[in-house]
Amino acid sequence: MTGDVTIISGPTAVGKGTLVAGLRSRHPELFVSISATTRTPRPGEIDGVHYHFVDDAAFDKLIAEDGLLEWAQIHGCTRYGTPRAPVEQAVARGERVILEIDLRGARQVREKIPQAKLIFVVPPDMDALLDRLAARGTETPEQVECRLETARYELAHQDEFDHIVVNDDLGQATDELVRLIGL
Ligand code: 5GP
């Protein structure tokens, strides 16, 4: 598969969601993929907007039907995946596609779309990450620990990405993303 695909990854609570929202408001022409997940919605999250919230059986069906471009089990038992058809259709229309997915998903997409651009968003330091995660307050202590473990793993594999963006100042980080994506 070919296409203009950019993957934005980064540890938990680094602000990827806010960055992608900023990108989208500046460049509404971008196609931002909506993932399927078995996670329960956080307050304010809307099915079909932030994620497609599905149960395990529906996720199994998506896998069985080869309906996912990639998928991964993250933070223990929650599964997340990129629905294949909307991405293929956007690529066919010549649109620029943004995937906000984890490192294991990024590796799978790179196998299928070798020219995909991989961008890793990092916090200014680990304390900033802990502060943001605590401020969000949507996870149990076990979930926080699980997310931090994933974060440490991802931070240790930053060299697999083409570009690193430090999310210290939101405006500057968004500018940097715009430049890297070539908008
Ligand atoms: P959250 O539960 O905080 O929304 O997301 C947790 C993690 O799942 C984040 O690292 C996010 O990038 C990742 N993620 C979200 N959607 C997908 C997806 O479709 N595929 C993969 N592999 N990871 C995803």
Tab-separated table of C-alpha atoms and ligand atoms in Angstrom:
chain	number	residue	atom	x	y	z
A	1	MET	CA	0.000	0.000	0.000
A	2	THR	CA	1.234	3.499	-0.737
A	3	GLY	CA	-0.101	6.767	0.622
A	4	ASP	CA	0.716	9.839	2.617
A	5	VAL	CA	0.463	8.420	6.119
A	6	THR	CA	1.895	9.970	9.289
A	7	ILE	CA	1.908	8.112	12.576
A	8	ILE	CA	1.937	10.060	15.804
A	9	SER	CA	2.959	8.031	18.839
A	10	GLY	CA	4.098	8.847	22.315
A	11	PRO	CA	3.764	7.795	25.917
A	12	THR	CA	0.557	8.077	27.874
A	13	ALA	CA	-0.658	11.572	28.805
A	14	VAL	CA	2.006	13.285	26.701
A	15	GLY	CA	-0.712	15.355	25.034
A	16	LYS	CA	-1.017	13.564	21.670
A	17	GLY	CA	-4.772	14.010	21.637
A	18	THR	CA	-4.496	17.765	22.174
A	19	LEU	CA	-1.774	18.038	19.541
A	20	VAL	CA	-3.813	16.133	16.978
A	21	ALA	CA	-6.860	18.277	17.777
A	22	GLY	CA	-4.700	21.373	17.189
A	23	LEU	CA	-3.428	19.978	13.889
A	24	ARG	CA	-6.935	19.191	12.786
A	25	SER	CA	-8.290	22.645	13.559
A	26	ARG	CA	-5.445	24.233	11.583
A	27	HIS	CA	-5.722	21.701	8.762
A	28	PRO	CA	-9.273	20.345	8.524
A	29	GLU	CA	-8.332	18.611	5.271
A	30	LEU	CA	-6.333	16.005	7.212
A	31	PHE	CA	-7.916	12.580	7.581
A	32	VAL	CA	-7.551	11.521	11.208
A	33	SER	CA	-8.306	7.841	11.668
A	34	ILE	CA	-10.761	6.853	14.411
A	35	SER	CA	-9.547	3.729	16.180
A	36	ALA	CA	-11.610	0.873	17.518
A	37	THR	CA	-10.985	0.037	21.164
A	38	THR	CA	-12.250	-2.308	23.852
A	39	ARG	CA	-11.568	0.381	26.488
A	40	THR	CA	-14.562	1.967	28.216
A	41	PRO	CA	-15.146	5.627	27.306
A	42	ARG	CA	-13.792	8.356	29.596
A	43	PRO	CA	-16.208	11.098	30.591
A	44	GLY	CA	-16.809	13.295	27.562
A	45	GLU	CA	-15.623	10.743	24.997
A	46	ILE	CA	-18.103	10.106	22.221
A	47	ASP	CA	-18.505	6.828	20.341
A	48	GLY	CA	-17.582	7.314	16.688
A	49	VAL	CA	-15.796	10.598	17.392
A	50	HIS	CA	-12.941	9.809	19.781
A	51	TYR	CA	-13.018	6.063	19.284
A	52	HIS	CA	-15.322	3.332	18.100
A	53	PHE	CA	-15.989	1.702	21.457
A	54	VAL	CA	-16.551	-2.012	20.890
A	55	ASP	CA	-16.711	-5.147	23.041
A	56	ASP	CA	-14.275	-8.053	22.826
A	57	ALA	CA	-16.510	-10.056	20.494
A	58	ALA	CA	-16.792	-7.164	18.027
A	59	PHE	CA	-13.022	-6.618	18.155
A	60	ASP	CA	-12.434	-10.353	17.515
A	61	LYS	CA	-14.741	-10.074	14.504
A	62	LEU	CA	-12.794	-7.077	13.140
A	63	ILE	CA	-9.572	-9.103	13.383
A	64	ALA	CA	-11.145	-12.198	11.841
A	65	GLU	CA	-12.481	-10.191	8.894
A	66	ASP	CA	-9.083	-8.557	8.342
A	67	GLY	CA	-10.807	-5.267	9.051
A	68	LEU	CA	-7.842	-3.726	10.879
A	69	LEU	CA	-4.724	-2.224	9.342
A	70	GLU	CA	-2.963	-2.875	12.628
A	71	TRP	CA	-3.893	-3.577	16.219
A	72	ALA	CA	-2.241	-3.998	19.585
A	73	GLN	CA	-3.064	-4.989	23.120
A	74	ILE	CA	-1.947	-2.105	25.278
A	75	HIS	CA	-1.887	-1.462	28.998
A	76	GLY	CA	-2.802	-5.007	29.962
A	77	CYS	CA	-5.955	-6.242	28.346
A	78	THR	CA	-7.280	-3.316	26.318
A	79	ARG	CA	-7.106	-3.676	22.548
A	80	TYR	CA	-6.865	-0.828	20.062
A	81	GLY	CA	-6.856	-1.029	16.269
A	82	THR	CA	-7.036	1.063	13.111
A	83	PRO	CA	-10.028	0.253	10.871
A	84	ARG	CA	-8.539	-0.556	7.484
A	85	ALA	CA	-11.241	0.557	5.016
A	86	PRO	CA	-11.505	4.261	6.001
A	87	VAL	CA	-7.722	4.637	5.768
A	88	GLU	CA	-7.563	2.908	2.376
A	89	GLN	CA	-10.398	5.074	1.095
A	90	ALA	CA	-8.753	8.287	2.322
A	91	VAL	CA	-5.457	7.269	0.712
A	92	ALA	CA	-7.306	6.496	-2.529
A	93	ARG	CA	-8.825	9.995	-2.437
A	94	GLY	CA	-5.302	11.372	-2.120
A	95	GLU	CA	-5.814	12.664	1.401
A	96	ARG	CA	-3.146	12.928	4.050
A	97	VAL	CA	-3.780	10.410	6.799
A	98	ILE	CA	-2.886	10.764	10.473
A	99	LEU	CA	-2.812	7.740	12.774
A	100	GLU	CA	-2.460	8.286	16.508
A	101	ILE	CA	-1.342	4.824	17.561
A	102	ASP	CA	1.214	3.096	19.776
A	103	LEU	CA	4.686	1.825	18.931
A	104	ARG	CA	3.605	-1.742	18.165
A	105	GLY	CA	0.926	-0.458	15.825
A	106	ALA	CA	3.452	1.879	14.200
A	107	ARG	CA	5.736	-1.069	13.476
A	108	GLN	CA	2.905	-2.965	11.774
A	109	VAL	CA	1.946	0.023	9.617
A	110	ARG	CA	5.565	0.538	8.592
A	111	GLU	CA	5.651	-3.062	7.341
A	112	LYS	CA	2.611	-2.410	5.149
A	113	ILE	CA	3.324	1.206	4.200
A	114	PRO	CA	7.119	1.554	4.241
A	115	GLN	CA	7.060	5.268	3.413
A	116	ALA	CA	4.833	6.088	6.413
A	117	LYS	CA	6.363	8.833	8.547
A	118	LEU	CA	6.787	7.996	12.232
A	119	ILE	CA	6.727	10.854	14.728
A	120	PHE	CA	7.260	10.317	18.448
A	121	VAL	CA	6.017	12.922	20.915
A	122	VAL	CA	7.939	13.064	24.199
A	123	PRO	CA	7.355	14.988	27.425
A	124	PRO	CA	9.971	17.563	28.502
A	125	ASP	CA	10.796	15.126	31.316
A	126	MET	CA	9.284	12.140	33.122
A	127	ASP	CA	7.961	14.363	35.965
A	128	ALA	CA	5.855	16.318	33.483
A	129	LEU	CA	4.312	13.046	32.362
A	130	LEU	CA	3.522	11.975	35.923
A	131	ASP	CA	1.954	15.376	36.621
A	132	ARG	CA	-0.242	15.206	33.522
A	133	LEU	CA	-1.327	11.663	34.272
A	134	ALA	CA	-2.202	12.599	37.869
A	135	ALA	CA	-4.038	15.750	36.728
A	136	ARG	CA	-6.161	13.696	34.328
A	137	GLY	CA	-7.230	11.510	37.227
A	138	THR	CA	-9.144	9.076	35.032
A	139	GLU	CA	-7.089	5.964	35.823
A	140	THR	CA	-6.868	3.698	38.857
A	141	PRO	CA	-3.405	3.341	40.511
A	142	GLU	CA	-2.972	-0.036	38.750
A	143	GLN	CA	-3.861	1.522	35.409
A	144	VAL	CA	-1.433	4.396	36.045
A	145	GLU	CA	1.373	1.915	36.778
A	146	CYS	CA	0.508	-0.069	33.666
A	147	ARG	CA	0.562	3.082	31.527
A	148	LEU	CA	3.890	4.164	32.980
A	149	GLU	CA	5.378	0.783	32.175
A	150	THR	CA	4.262	1.155	28.557
A	151	ALA	CA	5.657	4.714	28.566
A	152	ARG	CA	9.071	3.524	29.753
A	153	TYR	CA	9.136	0.850	27.042
A	154	GLU	CA	8.173	3.330	24.336
A	155	LEU	CA	10.644	5.963	25.513
A	156	ALA	CA	13.378	3.306	25.347
A	157	HIS	CA	12.536	2.653	21.675
A	158	GLN	CA	12.421	6.252	20.445
A	159	ASP	CA	15.159	5.530	17.911
A	160	GLU	CA	12.662	3.571	15.774
A	161	PHE	CA	10.946	6.847	14.890
A	162	ASP	CA	11.879	9.249	12.100
A	163	HIS	CA	11.313	12.381	14.188
A	164	ILE	CA	10.982	13.331	17.851
A	165	VAL	CA	8.805	16.250	18.958
A	166	VAL	CA	9.115	17.554	22.529
A	167	ASN	CA	5.718	18.643	23.808
A	168	ASP	CA	6.833	21.423	26.116
A	169	ASP	CA	4.954	24.327	24.573
A	170	LEU	CA	1.779	23.213	22.784
A	171	GLY	CA	1.925	25.905	20.078
A	172	GLN	CA	5.550	25.174	19.246
A	173	ALA	CA	4.990	21.417	19.226
A	174	THR	CA	2.041	21.863	16.841
A	175	ASP	CA	4.171	24.098	14.569
A	176	GLU	CA	6.819	21.398	14.528
A	177	LEU	CA	4.281	18.721	13.590
A	178	VAL	CA	2.908	20.894	10.781
A	179	ARG	CA	6.449	21.305	9.444
A	180	LEU	CA	7.302	17.601	9.722
A	181	ILE	CA	4.094	16.490	8.029
A	182	GLY	CA	4.822	19.004	5.285
A	183	LEU	CA	1.554	20.950	5.484
B	1	5GP	P1	-5.890	6.012	25.453
B	1	5GP	O1	-6.493	4.854	26.159
B	1	5GP	O2	-5.144	6.918	26.389
B	1	5GP	O3	-6.867	6.749	24.576
B	1	5GP	O4	-4.799	5.436	24.441
B	1	5GP	C1	-3.853	4.559	24.913
B	1	5GP	C2	-2.840	4.232	23.839
B	1	5GP	O5	-3.460	3.573	22.747
B	1	5GP	C3	-2.137	5.446	23.243
B	1	5GP	O6	-0.742	5.188	23.265
B	1	5GP	C4	-2.647	5.490	21.825
B	1	5GP	O7	-1.674	6.016	20.942
B	1	5GP	C5	-2.903	4.035	21.545
B	1	5GP	N1	-3.843	3.816	20.457
B	1	5GP	C6	-4.999	4.475	20.220
B	1	5GP	N2	-5.593	3.991	19.121
B	1	5GP	C7	-4.787	3.012	18.644
B	1	5GP	C8	-4.862	2.123	17.522
B	1	5GP	O8	-5.769	2.140	16.705
B	1	5GP	N3	-3.852	1.227	17.386
B	1	5GP	C9	-2.803	1.162	18.243
B	1	5GP	N4	-1.850	0.265	18.000
B	1	5GP	N5	-2.697	1.979	19.300
B	1	5GP	C10	-3.681	2.893	19.502
